[in-house]
XYZ file of C-alpha atoms in Angstrom:
784
model
C 43.008 39.773 -176.566
C 39.395 40.404 -177.476
C 37.677 42.892 -179.695
C 34.151 43.506 -180.962
C 33.529 45.556 -184.084
C 31.265 45.427 -187.089
C 32.319 43.745 -190.326
C 29.961 44.438 -193.200
C 29.947 42.592 -196.475
C 32.154 45.342 -197.914
C 34.668 44.921 -195.091
C 34.688 41.207 -195.707
C 35.623 41.806 -199.320
C 38.534 43.998 -198.245
C 39.822 41.429 -195.791
C 39.927 38.691 -198.409
C 42.144 40.636 -200.810
C 45.374 40.099 -198.901
C 46.437 36.463 -198.868
C 46.707 34.594 -202.108
C 45.714 31.371 -200.399
C 43.881 30.967 -197.132
C 42.581 27.434 -197.348
C 43.977 24.206 -195.999
C 43.750 21.110 -198.188
C 40.027 21.465 -197.574
C 39.200 17.859 -196.731
C 36.771 19.131 -194.130
C 36.462 22.719 -195.304
C 33.877 24.536 -197.383
C 32.577 22.337 -200.179
C 33.229 19.039 -198.407
C 30.791 16.894 -196.434
C 32.456 16.052 -193.116
C 30.762 13.896 -190.515
C 28.262 15.872 -188.461
C 29.357 16.054 -184.820
C 25.792 15.287 -183.697
C 25.007 12.782 -186.436
C 26.200 9.540 -184.902
C 24.680 10.360 -181.533
C 21.302 11.066 -183.106
C 21.324 7.907 -185.206
C 22.198 5.811 -182.144
C 19.632 7.514 -179.910
C 22.308 8.950 -177.637
C 21.920 12.655 -178.410
C 20.708 14.714 -175.431
C 17.604 16.650 -176.429
C 16.018 19.297 -174.235
C 13.480 16.731 -173.012
C 16.390 14.670 -171.629
C 17.608 17.415 -169.283
C 17.939 16.347 -165.643
C 19.287 17.740 -162.413
C 18.962 16.298 -158.918
C 16.209 17.866 -156.834
C 14.337 19.323 -159.778
C 10.597 19.858 -159.799
C 8.227 19.208 -162.682
C 6.211 22.012 -164.181
C 2.842 21.668 -165.896
C 0.458 24.061 -167.617
C -3.304 24.343 -167.287
C -4.768 25.268 -170.666
C -8.156 26.563 -171.683
C -10.510 23.992 -173.218
C -12.387 26.836 -174.928
C -11.330 28.920 -177.956
C -13.057 31.994 -176.545
C -14.201 32.648 -173.001
C -14.085 35.229 -170.253
C -12.431 34.240 -166.987
C -14.383 35.238 -163.884
C -12.162 33.576 -161.320
C -9.480 30.967 -160.641
C -9.470 28.883 -157.438
C -6.105 27.240 -156.793
C -6.718 26.195 -153.186
C -7.298 22.470 -153.771
C -4.285 22.241 -156.065
C -2.015 23.939 -153.520
C -3.182 21.555 -150.816
C -2.167 18.463 -152.804
C 0.926 16.811 -151.232
C 3.989 17.235 -153.439
C 2.839 20.537 -154.955
C 5.288 23.406 -154.419
C 3.617 26.211 -156.351
C 0.496 27.117 -158.308
C 0.742 30.355 -160.296
C -1.690 32.526 -162.250
C -1.347 35.838 -164.086
C -1.306 37.599 -160.717
C 2.054 35.975 -160.009
C 3.835 37.246 -163.143
C 6.681 39.301 -161.626
C 7.061 41.717 -164.533
C 5.182 42.557 -167.702
C 2.192 40.296 -168.249
C 2.389 40.340 -172.045
C 5.001 39.297 -174.597
C 5.286 38.719 -178.350
C 7.768 38.562 -181.219
C 7.040 42.154 -182.239
C 3.649 43.041 -180.781
C 3.453 42.454 -177.024
C -0.137 41.192 -177.142
C 0.085 37.651 -175.770
C -0.385 37.123 -172.017
C 2.123 35.020 -170.097
C -0.965 33.518 -168.446
C -4.515 34.437 -169.415
C -5.722 37.522 -167.566
C -9.444 37.945 -168.127
C -10.107 36.233 -171.458
C -8.816 33.283 -173.469
C -8.552 33.667 -177.233
C -7.723 30.148 -178.435
C -8.128 26.583 -177.291
C -5.049 25.633 -175.300
C -4.145 29.113 -174.058
C -2.134 28.856 -170.789
C -4.148 29.805 -167.696
C -2.164 28.525 -164.682
C 1.077 26.755 -163.759
C 1.969 24.038 -161.280
C 5.306 22.852 -159.897
C 5.396 19.499 -158.131
C 7.856 16.808 -157.147
C 6.564 14.361 -159.752
C 5.027 14.901 -163.199
C 1.955 12.857 -162.298
C 1.416 14.962 -159.182
C 1.655 18.090 -161.306
C -0.952 16.741 -163.710
C -3.283 15.800 -160.854
C -2.916 19.306 -159.450
C -3.974 20.805 -162.774
C -7.217 18.893 -162.487
C -7.888 20.484 -159.089
C -7.650 24.077 -160.345
C -11.129 25.532 -160.771
C -11.576 28.187 -163.475
C -14.806 30.115 -163.850
C -15.327 30.438 -167.597
C -18.058 32.356 -169.397
C -17.951 30.599 -172.749
C -18.416 32.900 -175.758
C -19.131 32.125 -179.393
C -15.738 31.836 -181.123
C -14.754 34.196 -183.917
C -13.639 31.792 -186.642
C -14.470 33.270 -190.064
C -11.281 34.868 -191.390
C -13.036 36.605 -194.300
C -15.588 38.215 -192.028
C -12.793 39.146 -189.651
C -11.083 40.939 -192.542
C -14.058 42.778 -194.040
C -17.159 42.743 -191.811
C -17.214 45.751 -189.448
C -20.112 44.157 -187.530
C -18.132 41.000 -186.784
C -16.951 40.819 -183.133
C -13.330 41.820 -182.501
C -10.818 39.413 -180.991
C -8.833 42.397 -179.701
C -9.794 46.050 -179.224
C -8.929 47.889 -182.392
C -10.255 45.380 -184.874
C -9.366 42.066 -186.412
C -6.969 43.110 -189.185
C -3.383 42.579 -188.052
C -1.973 43.887 -191.330
C -3.263 44.747 -194.759
C -0.491 45.020 -197.329
C -1.434 46.188 -200.828
C 0.870 45.830 -203.830
C 0.307 47.960 -206.912
C 2.565 47.573 -209.934
C 2.107 48.982 -213.436
C -1.347 50.184 -214.396
C -4.731 49.843 -212.745
C -5.874 46.281 -213.375
C -9.470 47.501 -213.470
C -8.728 49.986 -216.265
C -10.761 48.953 -219.335
C -7.760 49.695 -221.546
C -5.613 47.150 -219.681
C -8.391 44.594 -219.535
C -8.880 44.956 -223.271
C -5.353 43.604 -223.770
C -6.368 40.331 -222.140
C -7.904 37.922 -224.616
C -8.622 35.303 -221.953
C -9.543 35.837 -218.285
C -8.953 33.016 -215.813
C -10.116 33.011 -212.188
C -9.509 30.660 -209.291
C -10.305 30.376 -205.580
C -7.766 28.457 -203.506
C -7.396 27.248 -199.951
C -4.462 26.046 -197.889
C -5.135 24.226 -194.626
C -3.307 24.603 -191.303
C -0.034 22.723 -191.445
C 1.902 21.866 -188.290
C 5.686 21.932 -188.062
C 5.436 18.424 -186.575
C 8.907 18.513 -185.065
C 9.633 15.322 -183.154
C 11.157 16.958 -180.071
C 8.376 18.452 -177.910
C 8.716 21.859 -176.251
C 10.822 21.368 -173.142
C 13.513 22.903 -171.001
C 15.017 23.381 -167.576
C 15.127 26.522 -165.420
C 17.582 26.784 -162.517
C 17.487 29.685 -160.038
C 20.811 31.469 -159.510
C 22.340 32.721 -156.275
C 22.268 36.292 -157.589
C 18.490 36.204 -158.002
C 18.711 35.456 -161.700
C 17.870 32.388 -163.715
C 19.676 29.851 -165.913
C 17.603 28.544 -168.790
C 18.393 25.494 -170.904
C 15.864 25.539 -173.732
C 15.236 24.406 -177.297
C 14.655 27.571 -179.287
C 15.362 29.146 -182.667
C 16.373 32.623 -181.523
C 17.910 32.963 -178.103
C 18.309 36.735 -178.021
C 14.754 37.402 -179.141
C 13.589 35.051 -176.397
C 15.674 37.124 -174.000
C 13.993 40.367 -175.120
C 10.654 38.877 -174.060
C 11.674 36.827 -171.018
C 13.508 39.611 -169.162
C 10.596 42.081 -168.997
C 8.159 39.326 -167.996
C 10.407 38.187 -165.143
C 11.361 41.718 -164.165
C 15.026 40.820 -164.563
C 17.840 42.560 -166.447
C 19.418 40.643 -169.311
C 22.635 39.990 -167.408
C 20.729 37.959 -164.811
C 19.290 35.603 -167.442
C 21.795 33.073 -168.717
C 20.504 31.040 -171.638
C 22.081 27.936 -173.162
C 20.727 26.084 -176.162
C 19.593 22.571 -175.269
C 19.279 19.822 -177.874
C 16.659 20.836 -180.439
C 14.506 18.142 -181.998
C 13.456 20.107 -185.072
C 11.884 23.544 -185.364
C 10.710 24.717 -188.839
C 9.535 28.038 -187.387
C 7.551 26.577 -184.504
C 10.161 27.537 -181.890
C 10.444 31.223 -182.798
C 7.675 32.102 -180.351
C 8.040 31.491 -176.630
C 6.457 28.351 -175.207
C 7.560 27.207 -171.729
C 10.494 29.562 -171.166
C 8.815 32.171 -168.953
C 6.646 29.560 -167.255
C 9.573 27.393 -166.140
C 11.511 30.451 -164.994
C 8.551 31.751 -162.942
C 8.168 28.415 -161.182
C 11.909 28.136 -160.510
C 12.106 31.651 -159.089
C 9.047 31.075 -156.903
C 10.200 27.701 -155.519
C 13.946 28.395 -155.635
C 14.355 24.945 -157.126
C 15.177 23.765 -160.644
C 12.027 23.206 -162.696
C 11.699 21.094 -165.828
C 8.768 21.344 -168.228
C 8.143 18.848 -171.045
C 5.035 18.993 -173.197
C 3.443 15.764 -174.315
C 2.513 15.413 -177.974
C -1.057 16.606 -177.595
C 0.038 19.648 -175.606
C 2.675 20.414 -178.209
C -0.070 20.933 -180.791
C -1.391 23.737 -178.561
C 2.015 24.947 -177.400
C 3.309 26.442 -180.654
C 2.098 28.332 -183.701
C 1.328 26.686 -187.043
C 1.296 27.594 -190.730
C -1.368 30.170 -191.538
C -4.372 28.753 -193.351
C -5.198 30.830 -196.397
C -8.125 31.604 -198.650
C -7.099 33.226 -201.920
C -8.790 34.601 -205.015
C -6.766 35.040 -208.219
C -7.773 36.561 -211.538
C -5.324 36.666 -214.455
C -5.797 38.240 -217.851
C -3.661 36.652 -220.598
C -3.138 36.787 -224.314
C -3.889 33.753 -226.447
C -0.124 33.451 -226.918
C 0.208 32.910 -223.167
C 1.617 36.236 -221.935
C 0.103 37.374 -218.661
C -1.314 40.904 -218.953
C -2.569 41.515 -215.436
C -3.027 39.844 -212.057
C -5.687 40.727 -209.494
C -5.077 38.869 -206.214
C -6.605 38.688 -202.749
C -4.948 36.677 -199.961
C -6.447 36.222 -196.481
C -4.262 34.626 -193.804
C -5.786 33.492 -190.509
C -3.361 34.323 -187.697
C -5.462 33.043 -184.812
C -5.655 34.744 -181.430
C -2.398 36.729 -181.318
C -0.103 38.576 -183.715
C 3.034 36.396 -183.536
C 4.737 36.647 -186.961
C 1.543 37.402 -188.884
C 2.588 40.933 -189.977
C 5.739 39.597 -191.603
C 3.997 36.575 -193.108
C 1.565 38.996 -194.743
C 4.489 40.981 -196.155
C 5.972 37.847 -197.690
C 2.681 36.660 -199.127
C 2.060 40.086 -200.653
C 5.523 40.649 -202.107
C 5.724 37.125 -203.573
C 2.016 36.833 -204.302
C 2.403 36.243 -208.049
C 5.683 34.389 -207.813
C 8.654 34.547 -210.157
C 6.698 35.831 -213.145
C 6.908 39.029 -215.172
C 3.456 40.595 -215.091
C 3.154 44.225 -216.231
C 0.063 45.104 -214.183
C -0.483 43.760 -210.684
C -2.895 44.374 -207.834
C -2.443 42.310 -204.674
C -4.194 42.739 -201.358
C -2.905 40.528 -198.547
C -4.567 40.476 -195.133
C -3.607 38.868 -191.843
C -6.431 38.659 -189.328
C -7.176 37.727 -185.741
C -9.635 34.898 -185.032
C -10.155 32.380 -182.242
C -8.711 29.620 -184.396
C -5.327 28.086 -183.492
C -2.495 30.635 -183.357
C -0.324 30.793 -186.458
C 3.105 32.247 -187.098
C 6.386 31.173 -188.624
C 6.690 27.957 -190.583
C 9.106 26.928 -193.291
C 8.187 28.991 -196.348
C 6.621 31.817 -194.315
C 3.717 33.103 -196.411
C 5.323 32.199 -199.724
C 4.037 28.609 -199.552
C 0.371 29.602 -199.572
C 0.810 32.028 -202.455
C 2.877 29.520 -204.437
C 0.107 26.940 -204.380
C -2.318 29.522 -205.755
C -0.191 31.123 -208.463
C 1.110 27.770 -209.712
C -2.443 26.410 -209.799
C -3.323 29.445 -211.892
C -0.497 28.707 -214.323
C -1.847 25.198 -214.836
C -5.387 26.524 -215.249
C -4.249 29.040 -217.856
C -2.271 26.385 -219.735
C -5.311 24.136 -219.763
C -7.551 26.960 -220.991
C -5.120 27.874 -223.775
C -4.237 24.300 -224.699
C -0.588 25.111 -224.007
C 2.156 23.008 -222.452
C 2.358 24.100 -218.760
C 6.148 24.207 -218.818
C 6.166 26.327 -221.963
C 3.683 28.745 -220.392
C 5.925 29.138 -217.368
C 9.023 29.675 -219.491
C 7.179 32.340 -221.433
C 6.493 34.361 -218.278
C 9.237 33.652 -215.725
C 11.594 36.339 -214.502
C 15.267 36.420 -215.366
C 18.191 38.468 -214.144
C 17.209 42.128 -214.432
C 13.468 41.504 -214.209
C 11.240 43.257 -211.683
C 9.111 41.549 -209.082
C 5.644 42.761 -208.107
C 7.247 45.129 -205.578
C 9.454 46.715 -208.217
C 12.523 45.010 -206.775
C 15.010 44.049 -209.472
C 16.258 40.470 -209.626
C 19.962 41.291 -209.391
C 21.538 37.830 -209.239
C 21.165 34.997 -211.718
C 17.650 33.600 -212.152
C 17.974 30.848 -214.787
C 14.427 29.559 -214.448
C 13.952 28.799 -218.136
C 17.071 26.648 -218.123
C 16.069 25.025 -214.829
C 12.737 23.986 -216.325
C 14.527 22.585 -219.389
C 16.751 20.516 -217.097
C 13.737 19.289 -215.169
C 11.911 18.190 -218.317
C 15.060 16.427 -219.539
C 15.196 14.196 -216.456
C 13.987 10.665 -217.216
C 10.448 9.811 -216.166
C 9.832 6.767 -213.953
C 9.045 3.407 -215.487
C 5.441 2.630 -216.420
C 3.112 1.327 -213.734
C 3.930 -2.238 -212.629
C 0.807 -3.753 -211.035
C 2.563 -7.044 -210.223
C 4.054 -5.648 -207.004
C 1.472 -4.023 -204.703
C 4.202 -1.955 -203.054
C 4.346 0.092 -206.251
C 0.621 0.936 -206.149
C -1.550 3.374 -204.225
C -2.544 1.616 -201.020
C 0.697 -0.385 -201.120
C 0.602 -3.688 -199.215
C -3.003 -3.077 -198.130
C -3.662 -4.752 -201.495
C -6.453 -2.320 -202.376
C -5.850 -2.533 -206.117
C -4.028 -4.557 -208.743
C -3.823 -1.583 -211.071
C -7.476 -1.170 -211.917
C -8.671 2.392 -211.460
C -5.107 3.716 -211.199
C -4.141 6.679 -213.357
C -0.801 8.442 -213.662
C -0.291 12.189 -213.702
C 2.655 14.551 -214.097
C 2.790 18.067 -212.683
C 5.210 20.967 -212.304
C 5.808 23.643 -209.710
C 7.985 26.771 -209.672
C 8.712 28.788 -206.555
C 10.641 31.829 -205.358
C 11.544 32.390 -201.711
C 13.156 35.370 -200.033
C 16.251 34.566 -197.954
C 17.090 36.301 -194.652
C 14.876 38.884 -192.995
C 13.190 41.548 -195.066
C 11.491 44.941 -195.069
C 14.303 47.042 -193.655
C 15.101 44.811 -190.683
C 18.739 45.235 -189.615
C 19.527 41.542 -189.854
C 22.915 40.592 -188.479
C 24.816 37.803 -186.774
C 27.738 37.738 -184.365
C 30.623 35.300 -184.146
C 33.581 35.018 -181.821
C 36.682 33.160 -183.006
C 39.570 32.148 -180.749
C 42.795 30.763 -182.227
C 45.340 29.359 -179.821
C 47.920 26.631 -179.381
C 46.686 23.647 -177.350
C 48.740 20.520 -176.779
C 51.225 21.360 -179.471
C 48.730 22.065 -182.241
C 46.691 25.071 -183.335
C 43.046 24.977 -182.296
C 40.053 27.140 -183.138
C 37.025 27.833 -180.950
C 33.864 29.078 -182.702
C 31.335 30.759 -180.431
C 27.943 31.981 -181.664
C 24.400 32.139 -180.328
C 23.018 30.538 -183.490
C 20.620 27.665 -182.896
C 21.488 24.280 -184.348
C 18.003 22.926 -184.998
C 19.051 19.950 -187.103
C 20.060 21.821 -190.248
C 23.797 21.168 -189.823
C 24.935 24.664 -188.860
C 27.551 23.507 -186.358
C 29.149 21.430 -189.114
C 29.243 24.412 -191.464
C 30.701 26.745 -188.829
C 33.622 24.353 -188.427
C 34.029 24.010 -192.201
C 34.317 27.785 -192.584
C 36.864 28.037 -189.770
C 38.991 25.307 -191.345
C 38.814 26.980 -194.737
C 39.655 30.478 -193.516
C 42.320 29.594 -190.940
C 43.884 26.435 -192.338
C 43.452 24.615 -189.019
C 41.901 21.172 -188.742
C 41.131 21.183 -184.994
C 37.894 23.191 -184.544
C 35.599 23.172 -181.521
C 32.107 24.643 -181.520
C 31.224 26.345 -178.225
C 27.676 25.593 -176.997
C 25.333 28.295 -178.209
C 24.394 30.715 -175.435
C 23.672 34.382 -174.802
C 27.166 35.147 -173.541
C 28.053 36.189 -177.075
C 26.206 38.643 -179.331
C 22.974 38.047 -181.205
C 23.094 35.580 -184.106
C 19.487 36.029 -185.141
C 16.958 33.320 -185.789
C 17.500 29.896 -187.290
C 14.794 30.654 -189.820
C 14.349 32.358 -193.192
C 17.078 30.047 -194.585
C 19.474 32.651 -193.165
C 22.028 30.991 -190.901
C 24.476 29.817 -193.583
C 24.324 33.327 -195.047
C 24.326 35.346 -191.817
C 26.129 33.289 -189.171
C 28.282 31.758 -191.888
C 29.120 35.328 -192.885
C 29.874 36.270 -189.279
C 32.158 33.271 -188.743
C 33.917 34.072 -192.007
C 34.348 37.738 -191.020
C 35.677 36.853 -187.570
C 38.077 34.291 -189.054
C 39.328 36.893 -191.518
C 39.976 39.295 -188.655
C 41.870 36.602 -186.751
C 43.832 35.761 -189.865
C 44.740 39.411 -190.373
C 46.075 39.566 -186.807
C 48.086 36.371 -187.394
C 49.632 37.846 -190.529
C 50.418 41.057 -188.683
C 52.357 39.081 -186.088
C 54.059 37.012 -188.786
C 55.164 40.149 -190.633
C 56.622 41.552 -187.416
C 58.495 38.335 -186.673
C 59.655 37.298 -190.149
C 59.679 40.412 -192.299
C 57.666 38.710 -195.047
C 55.218 40.831 -196.963
C 51.640 40.612 -195.726
C 50.278 39.879 -199.204
C 52.767 37.019 -199.597
C 51.328 35.030 -196.701
C 48.664 32.362 -196.362
C 47.617 29.716 -193.863
C 47.904 26.053 -194.743
C 47.736 22.919 -192.585
C 48.488 24.777 -189.370
C 51.364 26.788 -190.812
C 52.041 30.303 -192.017
C 53.150 29.896 -195.618
C 54.964 32.254 -197.958
C 54.197 32.054 -201.645
C 57.897 32.602 -202.295
C 59.547 30.607 -199.500
C 57.068 27.944 -198.429
C 56.439 27.321 -194.722
C 57.574 30.326 -192.710
C 56.635 29.062 -189.269
C 53.977 27.002 -187.557
C 50.966 28.641 -185.974
C 51.944 27.022 -182.667
C 55.324 28.774 -182.802
C 53.794 32.061 -183.859
C 51.034 32.075 -181.255
C 53.020 30.853 -178.279
C 50.926 31.507 -175.170
C 49.040 34.437 -176.673
C 45.718 33.557 -178.288
C 43.939 35.627 -180.902
C 40.352 36.129 -179.766
C 38.137 38.401 -181.885
C 34.419 38.990 -182.351
C 32.751 40.310 -185.460
C 29.251 41.106 -186.659
C 28.081 40.456 -190.193
C 25.289 42.569 -191.708
C 23.791 41.887 -195.103
C 23.134 44.715 -197.532
C 20.236 46.940 -196.488
C 16.637 46.366 -197.525
C 13.657 48.721 -197.415
C 10.144 48.454 -196.113
C 7.177 47.952 -198.415
C 5.276 51.128 -199.170
C 2.034 50.872 -197.158
C -0.048 51.939 -200.170
C 1.758 50.510 -203.205
C 3.912 47.772 -201.668
C 6.864 48.972 -203.702
C 10.352 48.635 -202.272
C 13.541 46.569 -202.251
C 12.255 44.499 -199.377
C 14.236 41.280 -199.824
C 17.893 40.457 -199.216
C 18.165 37.516 -201.576
C 15.937 35.379 -203.779
C 16.173 31.622 -204.259
C 14.455 29.557 -206.931
C 13.365 25.922 -207.117
C 11.390 23.880 -209.642
C 9.789 20.475 -209.087
C 8.272 17.779 -211.255
C 5.967 15.310 -209.545
C 4.728 12.011 -210.928
C 1.819 10.367 -209.131
C -0.328 7.277 -209.436
C -3.891 7.883 -208.265
C -6.530 5.290 -207.446
C -9.492 7.304 -208.628
C -12.008 4.895 -207.059
C -10.590 4.925 -203.515
C -8.919 8.344 -203.591
C -5.459 7.000 -202.763
C -2.270 8.636 -204.036
C 1.264 7.342 -204.408
C 3.922 9.880 -205.366
C 6.237 8.005 -207.724
C 8.775 10.752 -208.356
C 9.472 14.236 -207.010
C 12.367 15.618 -209.027
C 14.020 18.941 -208.270
C 16.249 21.545 -209.849
C 17.458 24.295 -207.505
C 20.062 27.030 -207.689
C 21.980 27.210 -204.391
C 24.686 29.678 -205.420
C 27.483 27.623 -203.885
C 27.425 24.111 -202.460
C 28.856 24.479 -198.971
C 28.187 20.906 -197.825
C 26.565 18.635 -200.386
C 25.339 15.989 -197.959
C 23.656 18.497 -195.641
C 22.283 20.379 -198.636
C 20.705 17.282 -200.140
C 19.109 16.523 -196.794
C 17.605 20.016 -196.693
C 16.263 19.724 -200.242
C 14.745 16.324 -199.549
C 13.305 17.437 -196.217
C 11.754 20.564 -197.686
C 10.252 18.523 -200.503
C 8.832 16.044 -197.986
C 7.073 18.817 -196.064
C 5.660 20.148 -199.324
C 4.436 16.681 -200.241
C 2.833 16.409 -196.802
C 0.929 19.655 -197.295
C -0.202 18.482 -200.722
C -1.825 15.208 -199.680
C -2.072 14.636 -195.925
C -1.010 17.299 -193.404
C -3.793 19.423 -191.902
C -4.821 20.470 -188.430
C -8.570 20.008 -188.582
C -10.514 22.705 -186.749
C -14.225 23.098 -186.142
C -15.581 26.113 -184.258
C -12.074 26.852 -182.980
C -11.585 23.327 -181.578
C -8.672 21.207 -182.819
C -9.939 17.756 -183.721
C -6.673 15.888 -184.375
C -3.914 16.900 -181.922
C -1.869 13.708 -182.251
C 0.396 11.950 -184.709
C -2.273 9.259 -184.944
C -4.667 11.653 -186.628
C -2.321 14.365 -187.912
C -0.471 12.517 -190.657
C 3.059 13.285 -191.837
C 5.023 11.608 -194.632
C 7.176 8.639 -193.706
C 9.974 6.997 -195.652
C 7.308 4.932 -197.411
C 5.569 8.071 -198.693
C 8.663 9.801 -200.068
C 9.761 8.689 -203.525
C 13.341 8.643 -204.752
C 14.391 12.156 -205.751
C 16.495 13.154 -208.702
C 18.147 16.473 -207.977
C 20.080 18.856 -210.184
C 21.864 21.414 -208.025
C 23.047 24.560 -209.794
C 25.736 26.949 -208.574
C 25.214 30.502 -209.822
C 26.933 32.558 -207.119
C 25.247 35.565 -205.560
C 28.060 38.156 -205.519
C 26.715 39.831 -202.366
C 26.519 36.664 -200.255
C 29.330 34.928 -198.362
C 30.943 32.428 -200.731
C 28.159 33.282 -203.202
C 25.739 30.936 -201.419
C 21.944 31.094 -201.470
C 19.740 29.908 -198.634
C 18.404 26.505 -199.630
C 16.165 24.988 -196.967
C 12.846 26.671 -197.748
C 12.475 26.915 -201.565
C 11.723 23.205 -202.121
C 8.875 23.451 -199.599
C 7.188 25.921 -201.959
C 7.324 24.275 -205.361
C 6.792 20.658 -204.256
C 3.206 21.219 -203.074
C 1.793 22.642 -206.329
C 3.755 20.087 -208.348
C 2.102 17.185 -206.521
C -1.294 18.879 -206.701
C -0.849 19.473 -210.454
C 0.073 15.838 -211.007
C -3.082 14.675 -209.204
C -5.162 17.106 -211.291
C -3.567 15.725 -214.433
C -4.417 12.171 -213.388
C -8.034 13.096 -212.648
C -8.572 15.552 -215.471
C -10.346 18.067 -213.235
C -9.564 21.016 -211.019
C -8.540 20.737 -207.367
C -8.334 23.980 -205.433
C -7.451 23.068 -201.839
C -4.517 21.408 -200.152
C -4.143 18.978 -198.641
C -5.998 16.907 -201.228
C -7.881 14.119 -199.445
C -9.520 10.947 -200.740
C -12.911 12.700 -200.756
C -11.524 15.400 -203.050
C -10.280 12.765 -205.490
C -13.457 10.682 -205.499
C -15.675 13.772 -205.519
C -17.505 12.824 -202.314
C -16.480 15.820 -200.172
């Protein structure tokens, strides 16, 4: 038996009214922290990532990339490469079997460069050979006739200068999103209410997702002329929407299976090697594997948008913000990718979780020939958060006010309106969260006797001289799930059957496990809803409906909601059968430890007995409540599904002579709605905080004239276990009534507030302003 219908949040509510109890003794259900099925394998180095894929007779694919950020292509000579022994195919844009362009929303990115390259590292040609070294040698034999052009690299000029060259026909502005709330901030009457005016210019550098598993996958040609793809991705069905047209194949001839994903953080939303491997496999009729090396990975995916931002706030001497005038410019690089949606986020959350009666925000996303940028954890809200939190500290300093008190005076609460006019409908206890943060004990005073406690650590650069301590705070708000009217949904198939004398559940979704623990949570929900301990997670593939992207902190909400809805439908069918067989009232029944249980009579019958040889196999979709687009002129609208809040306190020791920083503490208070799995949750909060710390003090792709100067983990620095301090965490549970189990997405918010908290602490230690992240030694010593 199988069925596919739609279960909305309202339907889910109806389905849960029947049974009085639906949960087993939830040892491994919702709220517990069972062992991750992939955890032991990963710790022992035995987990199969996409780069480990292997099949006998496979070829190795490689990609020729442009060394120039901007150039015209006048010709490509592949003759010498084709003549190299061991080479099976060399492909250019002329060999693309279908559409030559793809993209997340805007189909503007070529599968292989046609007549112009628009960023350093853009794919130009492909090779398939019998050995990876042969493939690399063949790349060196391909001759490309480039006419090198001056790169377009100034994002501000790209946004405003009509004389500046265009990266694409039609201009350089990908999206301009204004937000207008309250009165005109330039009205003299409104400005007269402001007793103090504070301005700031802020910059955020290009941050890389820095996932450890490089882009990789395996393509195998099928007998029916189709292709099987085993890839590490975040959104299988969106990949499919782009791959099919490029290959000229219908969806049913493309079978995709999720391979082991070594981290993502947004960097796997865009295509990388998927179409390339498939093209080579279809041409050679042999399996083809592509694995990027680390340097190539820096060019093979999008990054966090760098931002330049100008903020002006008018405030009263008592600390109330009267108006905000904001400009945000985001550099999207050569192609659109997710830039339009990143702009929407930056605009809608541009002044953060603060009540401001008069707001003017202008957010721009632009094309340049700098590295391509798109989705990364925090998605536009990170850049804005650094700026608006820096402004809060600057205002507090100007007014001589405690920075926490200033925030508490202005933060939103339940019932407040955001800049877009959207009402904060669920709990938003930010004042209380800040009180809890302040109440946490501070770390012990500096101990110079152990160099491991000092900036520079065992390099023995100081014995405490020149070291100053600072404390800083950060507050952030992040939207959860997709926004702006997107019909966001997820699909889950649940099969309940008797196997080997016990009930067993199969959970089948297309949702990508990227390391966040989703497969663990899917099993927890099935155990909770069906009272069965034996749960198997089917490998994620495209043989079931769309589950959406593993991004926007949405999978627990959306795929968790879909699994819950499908389990409820299965449970309803089980109760229907039990009523027919036993005569018990439907509302009297529940499932517990593999049995159908009556509230009046105890165990009625086992699920094995009830099911017999007939499984219950049902599929459901879960849709969250609808959102609206942002008005193109005013930015007003209920654009977000859910809001999540986090607050950080950072304590740092700074060697002001050498510019070295040691983060001593990075404490967090976050409202997660409902703790679904505490261990996984804590890992997400710590990981998000670590990425925020990295952006604050070390992580930046350095670019000059469109050329990346540090495409390696030798020169692109990320925090290690030695850089992350112990974290005190207070986790609040204020349920969101419209979310499954009341949960709130939790993975992204700590990435927002950690960066400005660390930056504020360094400012406090130095006693002067710092306006760019990451903050380097030259910024601290004043030698930049």
